[in-house]
PDB file of C-alpha atoms in Angstrom:
ATOM      1  CA  UNK A   1     203.614  80.214 286.543  1.00  0.00           C
ATOM      2  CA  UNK A   2     202.318  77.765 284.382  1.00  0.00           C
ATOM      3  CA  UNK A   3     205.363  76.262 282.760  1.00  0.00           C
ATOM      4  CA  UNK A   4     208.888  76.748 282.997  1.00  0.00           C
ATOM      5  CA  UNK A   5     210.893  79.001 280.358  1.00  0.00           C
ATOM      6  CA  UNK A   6     214.391  76.861 278.350  1.00  0.00           C
ATOM      7  CA  UNK A   7     212.129  73.815 279.488  1.00  0.00           C
ATOM      8  CA  UNK A   8     210.773  71.569 277.164  1.00  0.00           C
ATOM      9  CA  UNK A   9     206.704  70.245 277.717  1.00  0.00           C
ATOM     10  CA  UNK A  10     205.264  68.509 274.972  1.00  0.00           C
ATOM     11  CA  UNK A  11     207.557  68.698 271.990  1.00  0.00           C
ATOM     12  CA  UNK A  12     207.712  72.308 272.555  1.00  0.00           C
ATOM     13  CA  UNK A  13     210.999  75.417 274.529  1.00  0.00           C
ATOM     14  CA  UNK A  14     208.708  78.160 275.723  1.00  0.00           C
ATOM     15  CA  UNK A  15     211.017  81.216 275.946  1.00  0.00           C
ATOM     16  CA  UNK A  16     209.407  84.207 276.355  1.00  0.00           C
ATOM     17  CA  UNK A  17     205.719  85.074 277.978  1.00  0.00           C
ATOM     18  CA  UNK A  18     203.061  87.243 275.647  1.00  0.00           C
ATOM     19  CA  UNK A  19     200.297  88.741 276.130  1.00  0.00           C
ATOM     20  CA  UNK A  20     198.819  89.447 280.013  1.00  0.00           C
ATOM     21  CA  UNK A  21     198.759  86.330 282.561  1.00  0.00           C
ATOM     22  CA  UNK A  22     196.536  85.158 284.901  1.00  0.00           C
ATOM     23  CA  UNK A  23     196.747  81.703 287.281  1.00  0.00           C
ATOM     24  CA  UNK A  24     195.114  79.936 285.215  1.00  0.00           C
ATOM     25  CA  UNK A  25     195.863  80.681 281.183  1.00  0.00           C
ATOM     26  CA  UNK A  26     199.355  81.829 279.889  1.00  0.00           C
ATOM     27  CA  UNK A  27     200.551  82.580 276.038  1.00  0.00           C
ATOM     28  CA  UNK A  28     204.295  82.209 275.207  1.00  0.00           C
ATOM     29  CA  UNK A  29     206.176  82.945 272.699  1.00  0.00           C
ATOM     30  CA  UNK A  30     208.103  78.896 271.984  1.00  0.00           C
ATOM     31  CA  UNK A  31     210.363  77.329 270.207  1.00  0.00           C
ATOM     32  CA  UNK A  32     209.168  73.727 268.030  1.00  0.00           C
ATOM     33  CA  UNK A  33     211.743  71.395 267.608  1.00  0.00           C
ATOM     34  CA  UNK A  34     212.589  72.262 264.227  1.00  0.00           C
ATOM     35  CA  UNK A  35     213.564  75.675 265.476  1.00  0.00           C
ATOM     36  CA  UNK A  36     209.901  77.407 264.298  1.00  0.00           C
ATOM     37  CA  UNK A  37     208.398  79.518 266.775  1.00  0.00           C
ATOM     38  CA  UNK A  38     204.693  79.455 267.101  1.00  0.00           C
ATOM     39  CA  UNK A  39     202.323  80.667 269.910  1.00  0.00           C
ATOM     40  CA  UNK A  40     201.367  78.127 272.742  1.00  0.00           C
ATOM     41  CA  UNK A  41     199.006  79.032 275.001  1.00  0.00           C
ATOM     42  CA  UNK A  42     198.289  76.919 278.034  1.00  0.00           C
ATOM     43  CA  UNK A  43     195.392  76.536 280.460  1.00  0.00           C
ATOM     44  CA  UNK A  44     195.601  75.151 284.010  1.00  0.00           C
ATOM     45  CA  UNK A  45     192.650  73.290 284.473  1.00  0.00           C
ATOM     46  CA  UNK A  46     193.120  72.873 288.559  1.00  0.00           C
ATOM     47  CA  UNK A  47     192.549  76.426 288.616  1.00  0.00           C
ATOM     48  CA  UNK A  48     189.927  77.677 285.959  1.00  0.00           C
ATOM     49  CA  UNK A  49     187.324  80.342 286.931  1.00  0.00           C
ATOM     50  CA  UNK A  50     183.864  79.794 288.163  1.00  0.00           C
ATOM     51  CA  UNK A  51     182.627  81.151 285.256  1.00  0.00           C
ATOM     52  CA  UNK A  52     184.104  78.383 282.755  1.00  0.00           C
ATOM     53  CA  UNK A  53     181.572  76.028 283.462  1.00  0.00           C
ATOM     54  CA  UNK A  54     182.338  71.758 283.267  1.00  0.00           C
ATOM     55  CA  UNK A  55     185.882  72.681 282.230  1.00  0.00           C
ATOM     56  CA  UNK A  56     184.564  74.396 278.686  1.00  0.00           C
ATOM     57  CA  UNK A  57     186.966  76.296 277.198  1.00  0.00           C
ATOM     58  CA  UNK A  58     186.103  77.795 273.394  1.00  0.00           C
ATOM     59  CA  UNK A  59     190.252  78.730 272.619  1.00  0.00           C
ATOM     60  CA  UNK A  60     190.706  75.419 272.179  1.00  0.00           C
ATOM     61  CA  UNK A  61     187.888  74.475 270.388  1.00  0.00           C
ATOM     62  CA  UNK A  62     186.930  76.760 268.460  1.00  0.00           C
ATOM     63  CA  UNK A  63     190.719  77.940 267.087  1.00  0.00           C
ATOM     64  CA  UNK A  64     191.167  75.052 265.056  1.00  0.00           C
ATOM     65  CA  UNK A  65     188.204  76.025 263.481  1.00  0.00           C
ATOM     66  CA  UNK A  66     189.016  78.915 262.075  1.00  0.00           C
ATOM     67  CA  UNK A  67     189.768  79.715 258.071  1.00  0.00           C
ATOM     68  CA  UNK A  68     190.204  83.534 257.816  1.00  0.00           C
ATOM     69  CA  UNK A  69     193.687  84.886 257.619  1.00  0.00           C
ATOM     70  CA  UNK A  70     192.726  87.759 260.220  1.00  0.00           C
ATOM     71  CA  UNK A  71     192.667  84.965 262.881  1.00  0.00           C
ATOM     72  CA  UNK A  72     195.151  82.935 264.648  1.00  0.00           C
ATOM     73  CA  UNK A  73     196.751  79.117 262.260  1.00  0.00           C
ATOM     74  CA  UNK A  74     195.870  76.469 264.744  1.00  0.00           C
ATOM     75  CA  UNK A  75     199.283  73.964 264.432  1.00  0.00           C
ATOM     76  CA  UNK A  76     198.125  71.327 267.582  1.00  0.00           C
ATOM     77  CA  UNK A  77     196.970  71.062 270.369  1.00  0.00           C
ATOM     78  CA  UNK A  78     196.631  68.027 273.527  1.00  0.00           C
ATOM     79  CA  UNK A  79     196.495  67.422 277.161  1.00  0.00           C
ATOM     80  CA  UNK A  80     198.937  67.286 279.724  1.00  0.00           C
ATOM     81  CA  UNK A  81     198.291  65.425 282.496  1.00  0.00           C
ATOM     82  CA  UNK A  82     201.251  64.444 285.194  1.00  0.00           C
ATOM     83  CA  UNK A  83     200.411  63.398 289.368  1.00  0.00           C
ATOM     84  CA  UNK A  84     197.905  66.620 290.910  1.00  0.00           C
ATOM     85  CA  UNK A  85     198.997  69.064 286.734  1.00  0.00           C
ATOM     86  CA  UNK A  86     196.129  68.622 284.481  1.00  0.00           C
ATOM     87  CA  UNK A  87     196.506  71.526 281.721  1.00  0.00           C
ATOM     88  CA  UNK A  88     195.292  72.495 278.223  1.00  0.00           C
ATOM     89  CA  UNK A  89     197.411  73.558 275.674  1.00  0.00           C
ATOM     90  CA  UNK A  90     197.358  75.073 272.393  1.00  0.00           C
ATOM     91  CA  UNK A  91     199.587  76.374 269.036  1.00  0.00           C
ATOM     92  CA  UNK A  92     199.350  78.584 266.491  1.00  0.00           C
ATOM     93  CA  UNK A  93     201.152  80.489 264.269  1.00  0.00           C
ATOM     94  CA  UNK A  94     203.312  83.065 264.913  1.00  0.00           C
ATOM     95  CA  UNK A  95     204.860  86.348 263.252  1.00  0.00           C
ATOM     96  CA  UNK A  96     206.745  89.419 263.639  1.00  0.00           C
ATOM     97  CA  UNK A  97     203.859  91.855 265.037  1.00  0.00           C
ATOM     98  CA  UNK A  98     203.587  95.003 266.855  1.00  0.00           C
ATOM     99  CA  UNK A  99     200.323  95.956 268.586  1.00  0.00           C
ATOM    100  CA  UNK A 100     197.328  97.990 266.800  1.00  0.00           C
ATOM    101  CA  UNK A 101     197.730  99.923 269.742  1.00  0.00           C
ATOM    102  CA  UNK A 102     201.262 100.710 268.994  1.00  0.00           C
ATOM    103  CA  UNK A 103     200.819 100.770 265.369  1.00  0.00           C
ATOM    104  CA  UNK A 104     198.778 104.035 266.238  1.00  0.00           C
ATOM    105  CA  UNK A 105     201.470 105.895 268.147  1.00  0.00           C
ATOM    106  CA  UNK A 106     204.033 105.448 265.731  1.00  0.00           C
ATOM    107  CA  UNK A 107     204.841 107.616 262.930  1.00  0.00           C
ATOM    108  CA  UNK A 108     204.305 105.620 259.705  1.00  0.00           C
ATOM    109  CA  UNK A 109     201.971 106.528 257.641  1.00  0.00           C
ATOM    110  CA  UNK A 110     199.035 105.238 257.052  1.00  0.00           C
ATOM    111  CA  UNK A 111     196.700 105.987 254.416  1.00  0.00           C
ATOM    112  CA  UNK A 112     192.353 105.676 255.354  1.00  0.00           C
ATOM    113  CA  UNK A 113     191.135 103.584 252.603  1.00  0.00           C
ATOM    114  CA  UNK A 114     193.822 100.599 253.419  1.00  0.00           C
ATOM    115  CA  UNK A 115     192.545 101.029 256.814  1.00  0.00           C
ATOM    116  CA  UNK A 116     189.184 100.774 256.518  1.00  0.00           C
ATOM    117  CA  UNK A 117     189.961  97.981 254.082  1.00  0.00           C
ATOM    118  CA  UNK A 118     191.992  96.403 256.182  1.00  0.00           C
ATOM    119  CA  UNK A 119     189.373  96.723 259.770  1.00  0.00           C
ATOM    120  CA  UNK A 120     187.198  94.797 257.105  1.00  0.00           C
ATOM    121  CA  UNK A 121     189.003  92.286 257.333  1.00  0.00           C
ATOM    122  CA  UNK A 122     189.289  91.938 261.532  1.00  0.00           C
ATOM    123  CA  UNK A 123     184.977  92.080 261.187  1.00  0.00           C
ATOM    124  CA  UNK A 124     185.146  89.326 258.793  1.00  0.00           C
ATOM    125  CA  UNK A 125     186.595  87.235 260.930  1.00  0.00           C
ATOM    126  CA  UNK A 126     184.774  88.577 264.247  1.00  0.00           C
ATOM    127  CA  UNK A 127     181.637  87.236 262.303  1.00  0.00           C
ATOM    128  CA  UNK A 128     183.374  84.246 260.923  1.00  0.00           C
ATOM    129  CA  UNK A 129     184.140  83.439 265.145  1.00  0.00           C
ATOM    130  CA  UNK A 130     180.622  84.678 265.833  1.00  0.00           C
ATOM    131  CA  UNK A 131     179.311  82.035 263.322  1.00  0.00           C
ATOM    132  CA  UNK A 132     181.435  78.689 264.815  1.00  0.00           C
ATOM    133  CA  UNK A 133     180.409  79.434 268.624  1.00  0.00           C
ATOM    134  CA  UNK A 134     176.513  79.576 267.052  1.00  0.00           C
ATOM    135  CA  UNK A 135     175.849  83.353 266.649  1.00  0.00           C
ATOM    136  CA  UNK A 136     178.639  84.273 269.284  1.00  0.00           C
ATOM    137  CA  UNK A 137     180.563  86.516 270.646  1.00  0.00           C
ATOM    138  CA  UNK A 138     184.861  87.935 271.088  1.00  0.00           C
ATOM    139  CA  UNK A 139     183.694  90.283 273.675  1.00  0.00           C
ATOM    140  CA  UNK A 140     187.541  91.796 274.073  1.00  0.00           C
ATOM    141  CA  UNK A 141     188.390  93.294 271.026  1.00  0.00           C
ATOM    142  CA  UNK A 142     191.132  95.986 271.403  1.00  0.00           C
ATOM    143  CA  UNK A 143     193.195  97.643 269.841  1.00  0.00           C
ATOM    144  CA  UNK A 144     195.409  95.751 272.257  1.00  0.00           C
ATOM    145  CA  UNK A 145     194.101  92.750 270.727  1.00  0.00           C
ATOM    146  CA  UNK A 146     194.747  92.875 266.838  1.00  0.00           C
ATOM    147  CA  UNK A 147     198.240  92.551 265.629  1.00  0.00           C
ATOM    148  CA  UNK A 148     199.716  94.496 262.817  1.00  0.00           C
ATOM    149  CA  UNK A 149     201.612  92.310 260.346  1.00  0.00           C
ATOM    150  CA  UNK A 150     204.168  94.210 258.326  1.00  0.00           C
ATOM    151  CA  UNK A 151     204.979  92.258 254.107  1.00  0.00           C
ATOM    152  CA  UNK A 152     208.340  92.486 252.698  1.00  0.00           C
ATOM    153  CA  UNK A 153     206.917  94.505 250.465  1.00  0.00           C
ATOM    154  CA  UNK A 154     205.791  97.545 253.072  1.00  0.00           C
ATOM    155  CA  UNK A 155     202.524  95.692 253.067  1.00  0.00           C
ATOM    156  CA  UNK A 156     200.263  96.098 256.248  1.00  0.00           C
ATOM    157  CA  UNK A 157     197.634  93.045 257.716  1.00  0.00           C
ATOM    158  CA  UNK A 158     196.012  92.969 261.022  1.00  0.00           C
ATOM    159  CA  UNK A 159     195.141  90.050 262.711  1.00  0.00           C
ATOM    160  CA  UNK A 160     192.504  89.272 265.716  1.00  0.00           C
ATOM    161  CA  UNK A 161     194.037  87.942 268.707  1.00  0.00           C
ATOM    162  CA  UNK A 162     193.053  87.504 272.632  1.00  0.00           C
ATOM    163  CA  UNK A 163     190.886  84.666 272.045  1.00  0.00           C
ATOM    164  CA  UNK A 164     190.412  83.612 276.209  1.00  0.00           C
ATOM    165  CA  UNK A 165     186.336  85.358 276.512  1.00  0.00           C
ATOM    166  CA  UNK A 166     184.511  84.150 273.528  1.00  0.00           C
ATOM    167  CA  UNK A 167     181.478  83.028 274.611  1.00  0.00           C
ATOM    168  CA  UNK A 168     177.742  82.399 273.532  1.00  0.00           C
ATOM    169  CA  UNK A 169     175.726  85.415 273.892  1.00  0.00           C
ATOM    170  CA  UNK A 170     175.053  86.038 277.336  1.00  0.00           C
ATOM    171  CA  UNK A 171     172.704  87.623 278.906  1.00  0.00           C
ATOM    172  CA  UNK A 172     172.921  88.367 282.730  1.00  0.00           C
ATOM    173  CA  UNK A 173     175.334  85.963 283.293  1.00  0.00           C
ATOM    174  CA  UNK A 174     179.119  85.498 281.483  1.00  0.00           C
ATOM    175  CA  UNK A 175     179.738  82.554 280.637  1.00  0.00           C
ATOM    176  CA  UNK A 176     184.061  83.747 281.235  1.00  0.00           C
ATOM    177  CA  UNK A 177     186.475  85.772 282.699  1.00  0.00           C
ATOM    178  CA  UNK A 178     184.883  89.294 283.234  1.00  0.00           C
ATOM    179  CA  UNK A 179     188.263  90.643 284.749  1.00  0.00           C
ATOM    180  CA  UNK A 180     190.351  89.989 282.381  1.00  0.00           C
ATOM    181  CA  UNK A 181     188.268  92.554 279.828  1.00  0.00           C
ATOM    182  CA  UNK A 182     189.178  96.211 279.372  1.00  0.00           C
ATOM    183  CA  UNK A 183     187.276  99.260 280.242  1.00  0.00           C
ATOM    184  CA  UNK A 184     188.195 101.360 277.466  1.00  0.00           C
ATOM    185  CA  UNK A 185     186.061  99.010 274.831  1.00  0.00           C
ATOM    186  CA  UNK A 186     183.241  97.573 276.480  1.00  0.00           C
ATOM    187  CA  UNK A 187     179.510  98.353 276.150  1.00  0.00           C
ATOM    188  CA  UNK A 188     177.701 100.063 278.528  1.00  0.00           C
ATOM    189  CA  UNK A 189     174.980  96.502 279.349  1.00  0.00           C
ATOM    190  CA  UNK A 190     177.986  94.875 278.942  1.00  0.00           C
ATOM    191  CA  UNK A 191     177.807  95.639 283.059  1.00  0.00           C
ATOM    192  CA  UNK A 192     174.560  93.957 283.136  1.00  0.00           C
ATOM    193  CA  UNK A 193     176.208  90.518 282.291  1.00  0.00           C
ATOM    194  CA  UNK A 194     174.681  91.238 278.715  1.00  0.00           C
ATOM    195  CA  UNK A 195     177.699  89.593 275.837  1.00  0.00           C
ATOM    196  CA  UNK A 196     176.055  89.646 272.164  1.00  0.00           C
ATOM    197  CA  UNK A 197     177.289  90.615 268.377  1.00  0.00           C
ATOM    198  CA  UNK A 198     176.279  94.106 269.206  1.00  0.00           C
ATOM    199  CA  UNK A 199     178.932  94.707 272.172  1.00  0.00           C
ATOM    200  CA  UNK A 200     181.436  93.374 269.856  1.00  0.00           C
ATOM    201  CA  UNK A 201     180.215  95.885 266.885  1.00  0.00           C
ATOM    202  CA  UNK A 202     180.375  98.601 270.641  1.00  0.00           C
ATOM    203  CA  UNK A 203     184.210  97.972 271.100  1.00  0.00           C
ATOM    204  CA  UNK A 204     184.358  97.425 266.522  1.00  0.00           C
ATOM    205  CA  UNK A 205     183.610 101.267 266.884  1.00  0.00           C
ATOM    206  CA  UNK A 206     186.064 102.129 269.373  1.00  0.00           C
ATOM    207  CA  UNK A 207     188.553 100.522 267.656  1.00  0.00           C
ATOM    208  CA  UNK A 208     187.337 102.161 264.555  1.00  0.00           C
ATOM    209  CA  UNK A 209     187.879 105.281 266.358  1.00  0.00           C
ATOM    210  CA  UNK A 210     191.209 104.563 267.311  1.00  0.00           C
ATOM    211  CA  UNK A 211     192.542 103.418 263.525  1.00  0.00           C
ATOM    212  CA  UNK A 212     191.233 107.323 262.672  1.00  0.00           C
ATOM    213  CA  UNK A 213     191.904 109.395 264.722  1.00  0.00           C
ATOM    214  CA  UNK A 214     194.394 107.737 267.084  1.00  0.00           C
ATOM    215  CA  UNK A 215     192.726 108.342 270.324  1.00  0.00           C
ATOM    216  CA  UNK A 216     189.998 106.878 272.069  1.00  0.00           C
ATOM    217  CA  UNK A 217     186.257 109.171 271.107  1.00  0.00           C
ATOM    218  CA  UNK A 218     185.546 109.611 274.574  1.00  0.00           C
ATOM    219  CA  UNK A 219     188.904 111.749 275.554  1.00  0.00           C
ATOM    220  CA  UNK A 220     192.232 111.807 277.103  1.00  0.00           C
ATOM    221  CA  UNK A 221     189.905 109.994 280.248  1.00  0.00           C
ATOM    222  CA  UNK A 222     190.286 107.373 278.858  1.00  0.00           C
ATOM    223  CA  UNK A 223     192.933 105.276 276.689  1.00  0.00           C
ATOM    224  CA  UNK A 224     194.523 102.167 275.589  1.00  0.00           C
ATOM    225  CA  UNK A 225     195.630 101.285 278.688  1.00  0.00           C
ATOM    226  CA  UNK A 226     193.012 102.638 280.999  1.00  0.00           C
ATOM    227  CA  UNK A 227     193.166 101.443 284.169  1.00  0.00           C
ATOM    228  CA  UNK A 228     189.920 103.482 285.420  1.00  0.00           C
ATOM    229  CA  UNK A 229     186.576 101.327 286.615  1.00  0.00           C
ATOM    230  CA  UNK A 230     184.372  99.885 283.937  1.00  0.00           C
ATOM    231  CA  UNK A 231     181.456 101.756 286.485  1.00  0.00           C
ATOM    232  CA  UNK A 232     183.211 104.895 286.165  1.00  0.00           C
ATOM    233  CA  UNK A 233     185.073 104.561 282.114  1.00  0.00           C
ATOM    234  CA  UNK A 234     180.555 104.050 281.413  1.00  0.00           C
ATOM    235  CA  UNK A 235     179.144 107.076 283.685  1.00  0.00           C
ATOM    236  CA  UNK A 236     181.613 108.388 281.667  1.00  0.00           C
ATOM    237  CA  UNK A 237     180.969 108.029 278.728  1.00  0.00           C
ATOM    238  CA  UNK A 238     177.067 107.848 279.083  1.00  0.00           C
ATOM    239  CA  UNK A 239     177.660 111.712 280.012  1.00  0.00           C
ATOM    240  CA  UNK A 240     179.431 113.139 277.587  1.00  0.00           C
ATOM    241  CA  UNK A 241     178.927 112.999 273.583  1.00  0.00           C
ATOM    242  CA  UNK A 242     182.139 111.481 271.589  1.00  0.00           C
ATOM    243  CA  UNK A 243     184.963 113.535 269.962  1.00  0.00           C
ATOM    244  CA  UNK A 244     185.292 112.107 266.518  1.00  0.00           C
ATOM    245  CA  UNK A 245     187.370 114.215 264.427  1.00  0.00           C
ATOM    246  CA  UNK A 246     187.094 112.662 260.881  1.00  0.00           C
ATOM    247  CA  UNK A 247     184.597 113.773 258.303  1.00  0.00           C
ATOM    248  CA  UNK A 248     180.880 113.944 258.666  1.00  0.00           C
ATOM    249  CA  UNK A 249     179.856 110.673 256.986  1.00  0.00           C
ATOM    250  CA  UNK A 250     182.597 108.945 259.244  1.00  0.00           C
ATOM    251  CA  UNK A 251     181.673 110.568 261.941  1.00  0.00           C
ATOM    252  CA  UNK A 252     178.278 108.810 261.205  1.00  0.00           C
ATOM    253  CA  UNK A 253     179.847 105.365 260.098  1.00  0.00           C
ATOM    254  CA  UNK A 254     181.053 105.298 263.937  1.00  0.00           C
ATOM    255  CA  UNK A 255     178.323 107.434 265.918  1.00  0.00           C
ATOM    256  CA  UNK A 256     176.661 104.613 265.079  1.00  0.00           C
ATOM    257  CA  UNK A 257     178.153 101.338 265.810  1.00  0.00           C
ATOM    258  CA  UNK A 258     179.655 102.951 269.395  1.00  0.00           C
ATOM    259  CA  UNK A 259     175.680 104.454 270.186  1.00  0.00           C
ATOM    260  CA  UNK A 260     174.832 104.052 273.911  1.00  0.00           C
ATOM    261  CA  UNK A 261     171.477 102.007 273.048  1.00  0.00           C
ATOM    262  CA  UNK A 262     172.412  99.034 271.641  1.00  0.00           C
ATOM    263  CA  UNK A 263     168.967  99.035 269.337  1.00  0.00           C
ATOM    264  CA  UNK A 264     170.619 102.373 267.871  1.00  0.00           C
ATOM    265  CA  UNK A 265     173.592 100.069 267.283  1.00  0.00           C
ATOM    266  CA  UNK A 266     174.440  98.380 263.640  1.00  0.00           C
ATOM    267  CA  UNK A 267     172.769  94.903 264.017  1.00  0.00           C
ATOM    268  CA  UNK A 268     174.411  92.915 262.236  1.00  0.00           C
ATOM    269  CA  UNK A 269     178.418  92.948 260.767  1.00  0.00           C
ATOM    270  CA  UNK A 270     177.195  92.728 257.400  1.00  0.00           C
ATOM    271  CA  UNK A 271     175.541  96.075 258.319  1.00  0.00           C
ATOM    272  CA  UNK A 272     178.755  97.521 259.219  1.00  0.00           C
ATOM    273  CA  UNK A 273     180.590  96.542 256.726  1.00  0.00           C
ATOM    274  CA  UNK A 274     178.274  97.957 253.981  1.00  0.00           C
ATOM    275  CA  UNK A 275     178.214 101.037 255.471  1.00  0.00           C
ATOM    276  CA  UNK A 276     181.684 101.160 255.255  1.00  0.00           C
ATOM    277  CA  UNK A 277     181.344  99.535 251.995  1.00  0.00           C
ATOM    278  CA  UNK A 278     179.347 102.769 250.911  1.00  0.00           C
ATOM    279  CA  UNK A 279     181.513 105.088 252.013  1.00  0.00           C
ATOM    280  CA  UNK A 280     184.444 103.918 249.699  1.00  0.00           C
ATOM    281  CA  UNK A 281     182.134 103.518 247.230  1.00  0.00           C
ATOM    282  CA  UNK A 282     182.506 100.076 246.168  1.00  0.00           C
ATOM    283  CA  UNK A 283     179.154  97.170 246.088  1.00  0.00           C
ATOM    284  CA  UNK A 284     178.079  95.938 248.695  1.00  0.00           C
ATOM    285  CA  UNK A 285     179.604  92.686 251.177  1.00  0.00           C
ATOM    286  CA  UNK A 286     180.491  90.445 248.085  1.00  0.00           C
ATOM    287  CA  UNK A 287     182.509  93.296 247.120  1.00  0.00           C
ATOM    288  CA  UNK A 288     183.963  93.449 250.049  1.00  0.00           C
ATOM    289  CA  UNK A 289     184.706  90.042 250.396  1.00  0.00           C
ATOM    290  CA  UNK A 290     186.552  89.645 247.092  1.00  0.00           C
ATOM    291  CA  UNK A 291     189.185  92.411 248.964  1.00  0.00           C
ATOM    292  CA  UNK A 292     188.951  90.212 251.436  1.00  0.00           C
ATOM    293  CA  UNK A 293     190.495  87.780 249.297  1.00  0.00           C
ATOM    294  CA  UNK A 294     193.197  90.216 247.918  1.00  0.00           C
TER     295      UNK A 294
END
């Protein structure tokens, strides 16, 4: 563990470990000096994998620039250097939530239209993230890295987290730690080290399938907590047709997002959003933007 629980660090007291930890990165639920709960993310700079060239960590550099409500709200960041210890940290706002994985498995009644509008908010958030990086990508979009909050009037909202793998487009060699990626959501070409907008679109298509039917489009062989190797998963999806148990018009939307060949997928987040907009009977992306701001 990088930090000691219940011990003050830079004005924050970590009380619980959140997300899955690595040797070099941990995420904590922490209290600030006023007792407010925050998310504290800490990187041990001495333990960064070689993939992080020159210690560049986009999560720490990009998060302060987020404006979309579906992305983490930045509060503070800093460096901690004492003796041989070198840490970088960032805090973002905390709110009570459940993961989208748990939400899908719960008995919560899901309204298809509302969930599609919420999914659009995630698409808009990924688009903002991509623009800030310079046509980059999230790379680890999963139902565990999307959380669900519920307001007092029971309105749900989706938020995108799990930002440790953000990168510029990669072709042949990833500039982040690929060991933390979920094999359930990766696009086939990622085995060749290709990561870009269309690999994120593939992952988003898998998420949308989970939202609409409660399970992975390639069946029980693959789940949200799949422990099967990435190679075995991709070999399976190359051989099998996806199972999409919803109306044909929606099948077409999801099928295009999760096409095995990148050239057959949506070529942009706007194109993906326009397809969902057409299904809902809305205008094109400018109408969706109005919904996102509601």
